[in-house]
PDB file of C-alpha atoms and ligand atoms in Angstrom:
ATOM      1  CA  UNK V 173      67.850 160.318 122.160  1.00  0.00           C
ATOM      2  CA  UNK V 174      69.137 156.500 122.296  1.00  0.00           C
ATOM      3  CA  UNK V 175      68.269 156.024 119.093  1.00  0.00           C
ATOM      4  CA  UNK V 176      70.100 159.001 117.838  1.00  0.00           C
ATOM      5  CA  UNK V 177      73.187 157.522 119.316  1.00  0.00           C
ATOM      6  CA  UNK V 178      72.580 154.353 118.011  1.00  0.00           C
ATOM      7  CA  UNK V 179      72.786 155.653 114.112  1.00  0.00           C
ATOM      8  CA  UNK V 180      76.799 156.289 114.696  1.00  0.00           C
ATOM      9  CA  UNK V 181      77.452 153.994 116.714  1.00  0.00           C
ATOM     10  CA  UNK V 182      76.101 151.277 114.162  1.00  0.00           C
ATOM     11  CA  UNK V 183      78.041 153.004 111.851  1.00  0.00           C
ATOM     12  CA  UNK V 184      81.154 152.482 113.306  1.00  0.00           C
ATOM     13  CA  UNK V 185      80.958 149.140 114.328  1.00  0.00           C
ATOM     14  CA  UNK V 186      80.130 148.288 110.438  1.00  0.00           C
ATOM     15  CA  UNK V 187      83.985 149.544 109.577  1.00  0.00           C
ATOM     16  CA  UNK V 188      84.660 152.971 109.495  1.00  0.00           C
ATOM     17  CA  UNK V 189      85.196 153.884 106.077  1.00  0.00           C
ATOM     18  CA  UNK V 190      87.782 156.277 106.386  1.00  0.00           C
ATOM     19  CA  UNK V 191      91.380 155.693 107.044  1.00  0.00           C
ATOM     20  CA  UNK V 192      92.361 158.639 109.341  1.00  0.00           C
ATOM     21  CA  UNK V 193      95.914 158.959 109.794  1.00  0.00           C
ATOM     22  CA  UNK V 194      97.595 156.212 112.230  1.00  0.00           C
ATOM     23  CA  UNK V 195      94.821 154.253 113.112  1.00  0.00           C
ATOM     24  CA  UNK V 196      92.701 151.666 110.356  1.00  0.00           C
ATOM     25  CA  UNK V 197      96.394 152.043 108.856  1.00  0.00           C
ATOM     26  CA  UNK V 198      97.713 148.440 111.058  1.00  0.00           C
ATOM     27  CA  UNK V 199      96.855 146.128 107.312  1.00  0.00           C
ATOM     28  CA  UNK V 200      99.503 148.212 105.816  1.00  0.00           C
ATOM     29  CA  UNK V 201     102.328 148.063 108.147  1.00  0.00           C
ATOM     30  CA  UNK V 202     105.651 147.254 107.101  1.00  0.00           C
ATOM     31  CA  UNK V 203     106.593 143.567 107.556  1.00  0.00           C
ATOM     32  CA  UNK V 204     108.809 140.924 105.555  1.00  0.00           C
ATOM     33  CA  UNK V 205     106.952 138.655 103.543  1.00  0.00           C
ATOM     34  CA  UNK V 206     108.360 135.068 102.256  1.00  0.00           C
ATOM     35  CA  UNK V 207     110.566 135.347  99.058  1.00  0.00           C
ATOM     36  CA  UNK V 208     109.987 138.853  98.946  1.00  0.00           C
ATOM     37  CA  UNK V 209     113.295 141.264  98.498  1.00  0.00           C
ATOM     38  CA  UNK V 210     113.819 143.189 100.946  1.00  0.00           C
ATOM     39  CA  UNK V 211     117.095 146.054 101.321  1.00  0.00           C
ATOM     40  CA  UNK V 212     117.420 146.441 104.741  1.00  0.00           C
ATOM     41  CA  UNK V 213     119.835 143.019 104.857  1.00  0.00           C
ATOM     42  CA  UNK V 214     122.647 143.158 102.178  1.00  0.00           C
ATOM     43  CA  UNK V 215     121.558 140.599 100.420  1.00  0.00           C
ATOM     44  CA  UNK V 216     118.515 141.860  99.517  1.00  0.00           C
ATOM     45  CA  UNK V 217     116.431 138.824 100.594  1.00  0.00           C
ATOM     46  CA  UNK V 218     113.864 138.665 103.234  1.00  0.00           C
ATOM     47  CA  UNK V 219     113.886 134.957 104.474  1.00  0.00           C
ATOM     48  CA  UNK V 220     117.186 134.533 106.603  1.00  0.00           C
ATOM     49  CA  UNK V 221     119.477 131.790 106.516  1.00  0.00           C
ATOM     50  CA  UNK V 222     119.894 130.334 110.086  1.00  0.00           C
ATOM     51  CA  UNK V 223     123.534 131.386 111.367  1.00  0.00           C
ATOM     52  CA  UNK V 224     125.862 128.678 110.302  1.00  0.00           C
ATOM     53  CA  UNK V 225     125.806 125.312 113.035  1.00  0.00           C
ATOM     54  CA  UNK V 226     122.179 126.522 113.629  1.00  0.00           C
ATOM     55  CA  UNK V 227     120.610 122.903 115.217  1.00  0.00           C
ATOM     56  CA  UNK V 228     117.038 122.880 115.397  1.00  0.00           C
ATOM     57  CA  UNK V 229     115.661 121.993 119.067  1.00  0.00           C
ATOM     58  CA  UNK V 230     114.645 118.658 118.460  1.00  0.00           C
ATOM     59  CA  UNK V 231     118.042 117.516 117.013  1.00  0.00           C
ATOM     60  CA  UNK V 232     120.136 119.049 120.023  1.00  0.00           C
ATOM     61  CA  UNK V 233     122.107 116.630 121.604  1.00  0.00           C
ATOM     62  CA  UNK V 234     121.257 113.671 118.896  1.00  0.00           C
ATOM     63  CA  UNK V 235     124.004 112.176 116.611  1.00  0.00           C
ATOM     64  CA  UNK V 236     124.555 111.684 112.842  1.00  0.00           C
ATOM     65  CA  UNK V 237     123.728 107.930 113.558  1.00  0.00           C
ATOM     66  CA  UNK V 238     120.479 108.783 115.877  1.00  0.00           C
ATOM     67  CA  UNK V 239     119.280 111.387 112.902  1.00  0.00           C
ATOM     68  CA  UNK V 240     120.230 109.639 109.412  1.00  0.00           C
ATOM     69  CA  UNK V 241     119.989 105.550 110.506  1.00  0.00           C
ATOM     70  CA  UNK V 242     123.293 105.197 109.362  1.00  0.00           C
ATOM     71  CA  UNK V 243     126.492 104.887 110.573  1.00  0.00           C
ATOM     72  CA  UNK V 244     129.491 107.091 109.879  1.00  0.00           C
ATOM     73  CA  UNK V 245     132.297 106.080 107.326  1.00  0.00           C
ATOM     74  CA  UNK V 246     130.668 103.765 105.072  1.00  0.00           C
ATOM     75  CA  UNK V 247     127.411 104.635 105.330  1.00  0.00           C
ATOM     76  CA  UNK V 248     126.104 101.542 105.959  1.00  0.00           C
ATOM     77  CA  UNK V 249     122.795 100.954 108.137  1.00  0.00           C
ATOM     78  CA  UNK V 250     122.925 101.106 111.878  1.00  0.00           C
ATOM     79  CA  UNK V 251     121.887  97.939 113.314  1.00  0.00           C
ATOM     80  CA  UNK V 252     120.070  97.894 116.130  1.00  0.00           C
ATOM     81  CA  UNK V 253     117.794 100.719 117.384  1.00  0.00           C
ATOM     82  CA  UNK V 254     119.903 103.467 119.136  1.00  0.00           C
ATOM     83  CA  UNK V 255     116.778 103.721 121.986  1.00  0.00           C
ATOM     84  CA  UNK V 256     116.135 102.371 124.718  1.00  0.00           C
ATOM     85  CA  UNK V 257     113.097 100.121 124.733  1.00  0.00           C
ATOM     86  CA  UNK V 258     110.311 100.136 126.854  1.00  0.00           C
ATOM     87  CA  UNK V 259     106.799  98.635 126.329  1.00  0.00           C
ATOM     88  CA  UNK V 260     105.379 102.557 126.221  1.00  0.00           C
ATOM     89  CA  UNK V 261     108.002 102.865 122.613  1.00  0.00           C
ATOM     90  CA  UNK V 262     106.664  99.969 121.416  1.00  0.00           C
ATOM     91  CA  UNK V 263     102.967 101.184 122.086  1.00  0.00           C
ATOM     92  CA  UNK V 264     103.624 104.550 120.522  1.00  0.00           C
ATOM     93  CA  UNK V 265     105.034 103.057 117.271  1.00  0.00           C
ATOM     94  CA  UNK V 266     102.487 101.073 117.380  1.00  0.00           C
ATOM     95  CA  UNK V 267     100.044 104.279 117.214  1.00  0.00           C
ATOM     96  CA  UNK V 268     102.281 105.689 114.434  1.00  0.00           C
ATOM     97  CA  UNK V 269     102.344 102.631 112.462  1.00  0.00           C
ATOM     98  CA  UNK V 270      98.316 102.407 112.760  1.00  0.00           C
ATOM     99  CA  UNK V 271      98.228 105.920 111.654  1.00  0.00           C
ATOM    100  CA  UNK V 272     100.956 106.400 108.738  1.00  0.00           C
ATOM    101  CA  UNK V 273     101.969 103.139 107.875  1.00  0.00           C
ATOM    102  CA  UNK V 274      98.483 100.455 108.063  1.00  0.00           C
ATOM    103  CA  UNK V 275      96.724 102.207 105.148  1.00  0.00           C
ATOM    104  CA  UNK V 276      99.361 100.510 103.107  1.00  0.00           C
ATOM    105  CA  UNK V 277     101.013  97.952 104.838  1.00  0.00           C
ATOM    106  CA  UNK V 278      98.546  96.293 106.769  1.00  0.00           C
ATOM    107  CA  UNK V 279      97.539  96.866 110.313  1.00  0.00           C
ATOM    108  CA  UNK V 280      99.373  93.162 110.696  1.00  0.00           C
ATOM    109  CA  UNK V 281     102.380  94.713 108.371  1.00  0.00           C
ATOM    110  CA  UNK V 282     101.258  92.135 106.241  1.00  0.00           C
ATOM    111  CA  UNK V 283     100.845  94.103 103.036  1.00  0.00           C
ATOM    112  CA  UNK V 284      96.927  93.216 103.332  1.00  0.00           C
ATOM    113  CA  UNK V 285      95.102  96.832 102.957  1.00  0.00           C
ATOM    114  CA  UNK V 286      92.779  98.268 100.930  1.00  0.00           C
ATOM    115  CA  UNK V 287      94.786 100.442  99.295  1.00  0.00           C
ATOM    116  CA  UNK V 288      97.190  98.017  98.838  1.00  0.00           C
ATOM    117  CA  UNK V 289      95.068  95.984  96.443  1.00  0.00           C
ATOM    118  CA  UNK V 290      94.110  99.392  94.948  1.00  0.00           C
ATOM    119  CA  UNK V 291      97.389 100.202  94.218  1.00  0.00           C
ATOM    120  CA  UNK V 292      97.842  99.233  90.347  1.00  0.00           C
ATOM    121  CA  UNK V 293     101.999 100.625  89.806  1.00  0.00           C
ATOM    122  CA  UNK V 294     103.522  98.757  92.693  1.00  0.00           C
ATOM    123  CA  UNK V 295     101.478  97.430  95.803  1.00  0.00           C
ATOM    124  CA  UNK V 296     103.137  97.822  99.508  1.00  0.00           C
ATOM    125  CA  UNK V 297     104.881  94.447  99.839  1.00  0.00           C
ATOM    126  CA  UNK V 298     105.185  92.803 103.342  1.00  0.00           C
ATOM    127  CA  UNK V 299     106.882  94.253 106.310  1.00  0.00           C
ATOM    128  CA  UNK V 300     107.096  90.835 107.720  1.00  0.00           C
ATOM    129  CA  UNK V 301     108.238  89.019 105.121  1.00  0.00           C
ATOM    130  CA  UNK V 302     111.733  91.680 104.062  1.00  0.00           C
ATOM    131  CA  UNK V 303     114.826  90.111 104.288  1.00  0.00           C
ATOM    132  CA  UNK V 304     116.863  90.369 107.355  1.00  0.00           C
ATOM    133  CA  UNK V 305     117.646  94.357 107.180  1.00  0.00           C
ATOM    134  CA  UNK V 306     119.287  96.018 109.755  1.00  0.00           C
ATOM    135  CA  UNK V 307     116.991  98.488 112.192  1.00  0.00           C
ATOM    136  CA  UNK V 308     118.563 101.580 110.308  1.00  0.00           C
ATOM    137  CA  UNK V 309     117.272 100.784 107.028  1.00  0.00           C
ATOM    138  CA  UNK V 310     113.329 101.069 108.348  1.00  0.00           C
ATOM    139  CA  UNK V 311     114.313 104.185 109.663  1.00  0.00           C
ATOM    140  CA  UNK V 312     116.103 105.178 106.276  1.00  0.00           C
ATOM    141  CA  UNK V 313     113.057 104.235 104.447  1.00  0.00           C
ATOM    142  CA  UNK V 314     110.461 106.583 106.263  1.00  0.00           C
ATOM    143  CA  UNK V 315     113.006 108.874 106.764  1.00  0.00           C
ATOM    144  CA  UNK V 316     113.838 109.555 102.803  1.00  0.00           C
ATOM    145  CA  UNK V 317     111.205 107.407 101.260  1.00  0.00           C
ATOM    146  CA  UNK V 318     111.753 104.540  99.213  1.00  0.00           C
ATOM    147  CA  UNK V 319     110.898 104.114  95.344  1.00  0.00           C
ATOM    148  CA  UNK V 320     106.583 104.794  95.151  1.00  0.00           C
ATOM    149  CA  UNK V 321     106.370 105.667  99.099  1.00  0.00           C
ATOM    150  CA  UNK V 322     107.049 108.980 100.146  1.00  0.00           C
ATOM    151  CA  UNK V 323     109.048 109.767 103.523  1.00  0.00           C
ATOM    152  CA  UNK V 324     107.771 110.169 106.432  1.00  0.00           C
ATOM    153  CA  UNK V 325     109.978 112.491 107.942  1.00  0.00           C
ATOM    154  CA  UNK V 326     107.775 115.526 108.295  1.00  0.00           C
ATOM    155  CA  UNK V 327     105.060 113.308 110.150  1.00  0.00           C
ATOM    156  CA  UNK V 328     106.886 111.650 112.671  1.00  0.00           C
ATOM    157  CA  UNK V 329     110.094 112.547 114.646  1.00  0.00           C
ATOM    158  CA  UNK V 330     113.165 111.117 115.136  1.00  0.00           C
ATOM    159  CA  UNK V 331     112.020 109.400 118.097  1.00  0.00           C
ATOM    160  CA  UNK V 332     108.183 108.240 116.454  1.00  0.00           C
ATOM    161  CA  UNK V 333     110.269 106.929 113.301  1.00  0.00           C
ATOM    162  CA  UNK V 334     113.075 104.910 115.473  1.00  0.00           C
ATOM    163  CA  UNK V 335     109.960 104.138 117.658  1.00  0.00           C
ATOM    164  CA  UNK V 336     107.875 102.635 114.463  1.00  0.00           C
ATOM    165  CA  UNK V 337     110.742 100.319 113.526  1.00  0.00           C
ATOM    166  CA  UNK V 338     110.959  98.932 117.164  1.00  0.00           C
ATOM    167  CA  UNK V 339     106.626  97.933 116.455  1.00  0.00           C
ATOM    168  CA  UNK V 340     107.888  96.919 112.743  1.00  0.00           C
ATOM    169  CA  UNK V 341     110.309  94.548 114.623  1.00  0.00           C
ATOM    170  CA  UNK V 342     107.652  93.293 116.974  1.00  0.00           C
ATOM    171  CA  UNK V 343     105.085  92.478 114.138  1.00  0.00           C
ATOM    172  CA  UNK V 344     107.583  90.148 112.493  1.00  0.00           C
ATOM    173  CA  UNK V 345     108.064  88.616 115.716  1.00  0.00           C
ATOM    174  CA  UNK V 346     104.133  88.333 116.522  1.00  0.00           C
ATOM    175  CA  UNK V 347     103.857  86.655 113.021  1.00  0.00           C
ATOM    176  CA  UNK V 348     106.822  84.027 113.312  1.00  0.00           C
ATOM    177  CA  UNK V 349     106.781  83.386 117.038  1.00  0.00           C
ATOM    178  CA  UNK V 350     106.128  79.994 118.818  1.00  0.00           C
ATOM    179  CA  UNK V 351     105.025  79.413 122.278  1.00  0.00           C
ATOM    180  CA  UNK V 352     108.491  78.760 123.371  1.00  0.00           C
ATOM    181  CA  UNK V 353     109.629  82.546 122.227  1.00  0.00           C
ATOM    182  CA  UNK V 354     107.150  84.074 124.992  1.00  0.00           C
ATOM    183  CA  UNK V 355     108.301  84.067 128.065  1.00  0.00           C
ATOM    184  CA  UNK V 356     107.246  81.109 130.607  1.00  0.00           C
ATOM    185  CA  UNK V 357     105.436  83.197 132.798  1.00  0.00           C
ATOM    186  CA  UNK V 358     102.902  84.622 129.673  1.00  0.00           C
ATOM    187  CA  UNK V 359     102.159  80.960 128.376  1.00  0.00           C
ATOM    188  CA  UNK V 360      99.304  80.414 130.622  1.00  0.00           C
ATOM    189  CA  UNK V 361      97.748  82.900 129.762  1.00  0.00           C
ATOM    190  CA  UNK V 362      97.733  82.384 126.158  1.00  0.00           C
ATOM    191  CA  UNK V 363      97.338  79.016 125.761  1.00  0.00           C
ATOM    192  CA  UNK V 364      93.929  80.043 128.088  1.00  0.00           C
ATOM    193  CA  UNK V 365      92.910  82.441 124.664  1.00  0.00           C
ATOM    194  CA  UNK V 366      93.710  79.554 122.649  1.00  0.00           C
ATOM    195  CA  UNK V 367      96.332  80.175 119.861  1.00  0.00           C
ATOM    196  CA  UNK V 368      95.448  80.477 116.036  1.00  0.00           C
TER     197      UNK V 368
HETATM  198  C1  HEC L 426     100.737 105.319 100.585  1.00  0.00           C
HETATM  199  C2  HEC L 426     101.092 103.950 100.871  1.00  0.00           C
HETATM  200  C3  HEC L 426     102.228 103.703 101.834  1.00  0.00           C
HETATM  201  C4  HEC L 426     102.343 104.127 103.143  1.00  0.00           C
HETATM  202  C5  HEC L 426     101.328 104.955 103.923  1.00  0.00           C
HETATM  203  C6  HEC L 426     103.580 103.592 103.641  1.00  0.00           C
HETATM  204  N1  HEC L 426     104.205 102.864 102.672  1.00  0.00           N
HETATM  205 FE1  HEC L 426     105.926 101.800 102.870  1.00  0.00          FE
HETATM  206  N2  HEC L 426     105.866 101.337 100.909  1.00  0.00           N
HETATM  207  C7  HEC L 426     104.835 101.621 100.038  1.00  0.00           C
HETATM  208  C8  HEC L 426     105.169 101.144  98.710  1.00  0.00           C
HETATM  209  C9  HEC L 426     104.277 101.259  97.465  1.00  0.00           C
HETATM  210  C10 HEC L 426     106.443 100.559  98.796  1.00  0.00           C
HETATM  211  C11 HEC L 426     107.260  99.959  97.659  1.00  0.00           C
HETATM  212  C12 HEC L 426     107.839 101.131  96.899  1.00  0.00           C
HETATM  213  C13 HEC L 426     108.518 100.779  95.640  1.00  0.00           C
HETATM  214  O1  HEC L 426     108.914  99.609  95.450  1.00  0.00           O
HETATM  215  O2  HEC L 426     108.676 101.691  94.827  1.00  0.00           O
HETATM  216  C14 HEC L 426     106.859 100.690 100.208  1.00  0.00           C
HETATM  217  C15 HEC L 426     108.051 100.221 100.716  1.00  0.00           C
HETATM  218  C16 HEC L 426     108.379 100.171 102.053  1.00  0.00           C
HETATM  219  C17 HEC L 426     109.561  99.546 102.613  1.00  0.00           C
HETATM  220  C18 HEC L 426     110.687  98.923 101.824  1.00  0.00           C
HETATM  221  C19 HEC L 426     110.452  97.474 101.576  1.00  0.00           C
HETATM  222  C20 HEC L 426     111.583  96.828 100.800  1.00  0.00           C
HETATM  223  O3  HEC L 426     111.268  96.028  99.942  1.00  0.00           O
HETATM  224  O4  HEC L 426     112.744  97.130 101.057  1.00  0.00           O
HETATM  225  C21 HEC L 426     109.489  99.702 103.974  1.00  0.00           C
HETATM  226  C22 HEC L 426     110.493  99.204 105.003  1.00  0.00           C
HETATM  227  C23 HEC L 426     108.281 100.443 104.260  1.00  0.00           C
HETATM  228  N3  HEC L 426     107.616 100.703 103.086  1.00  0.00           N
HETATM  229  C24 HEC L 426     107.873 100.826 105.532  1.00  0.00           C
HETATM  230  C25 HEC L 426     106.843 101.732 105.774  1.00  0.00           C
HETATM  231  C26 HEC L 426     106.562 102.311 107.072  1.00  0.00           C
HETATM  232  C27 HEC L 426     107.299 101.981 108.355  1.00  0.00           C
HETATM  233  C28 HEC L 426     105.524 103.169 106.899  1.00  0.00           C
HETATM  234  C29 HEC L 426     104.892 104.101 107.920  1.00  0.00           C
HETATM  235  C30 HEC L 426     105.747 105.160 108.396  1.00  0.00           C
HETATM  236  C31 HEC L 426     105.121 103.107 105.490  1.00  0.00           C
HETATM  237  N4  HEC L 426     105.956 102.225 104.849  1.00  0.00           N
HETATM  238  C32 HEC L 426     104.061 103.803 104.932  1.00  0.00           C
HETATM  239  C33 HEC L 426     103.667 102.283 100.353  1.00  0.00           C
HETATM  240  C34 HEC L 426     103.409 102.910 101.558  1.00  0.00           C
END
């Protein structure tokens, strides 16, 4: 007898071959599909334009200066980084930069990468070495790319991109810097580790 109830059962299980009415019909529902037309808005086009001064979440509250690296009128670069900094910034660019930006650049920003020397049309110069740009054009560059290197702006945020420039900054300090640029009580301590 268990095995008689088995047979259907199985059978069942494997997909039911027929399509009664209203149920196995779900795959065929109707639903709006991207680029597809569809006459139930006047237009005739499924995707929908957001409503007109539609700000995605993560811009809320963040200005044209905070968003593009550059300042109003002119368009000219903003300066200085429009965050505040704390050491945890600094250590989160610097986990962007190892991610996105060492392949090419250099863990160091040095330019010194593999891929660098593999890279026969243009090789990723030195971040430590540019001439004295403001903060806003690092953020321009990952934001809409920059000649051979795409941008960056659909891997990092805002925040990670203004964040990445504040680790750019420190590299080209960590290069350059003297004793006498770190702070009295941190000498010790590194003249201990003994200094390159
Ligand atoms: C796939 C390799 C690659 C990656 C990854 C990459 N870059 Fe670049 N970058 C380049 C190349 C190549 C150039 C030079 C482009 C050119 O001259 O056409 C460049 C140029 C730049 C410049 C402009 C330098 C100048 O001369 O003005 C900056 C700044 C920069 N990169 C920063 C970054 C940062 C920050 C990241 C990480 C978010 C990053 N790059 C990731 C390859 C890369």
């Amino acid at each position: 007898m268990r095995r008689l109830l088995l047979v259907p059962l199985a059978w069942m299980l494997a997909g039911c071959p027929v399509d009664f009415q209203g149920w196995g019909g779900m795959k065929q529902q109707p639903k709006a599909l991207p680029y597809r037309e569809n006459t139930f808005f006047a237009d005739e086009r499924a995707m929908r334009q957001p409503p007109a001064g539609t700000v995605p979440r993560d811009r809320r509250g963040k200005d044209r200066f905070f968003l593009t690296g550059r300042d109003t009128p002119d368009g000219g670069y903003v300066e200085t980084i429009p965050l505040t900094l704390t050491t945890e910034r600094v250590e989160s660019g610097q986990r962007s930069f190892d991610i996105y930006c060492a392949t090419c650049h250099g863990v160091l920003g040095d330019g010194v990468a593999q891929v660098a020397r593999n890279m026969g049309l243009r090789e990723p110069p030195s971040l430590v070495d540019l001439p004295a740009y403001p903060d806003g054009y690092y953020y321009d560059v990952m934001t809409q790319g920059y000649g051979l290197m795409p941008s960056y702006a659909d891997k990092l945020t805002p925040e990670q991109r203004w964040a990445v420039v504040a680790y750019v900054r420190a590299l080209q300090a960590s290069q350059r810097a003297r004793l006498e640029d770190v702070p009295p009580e941190a000498r010790p301590q590194l003249e201990k580790e003994g200094t390159p």
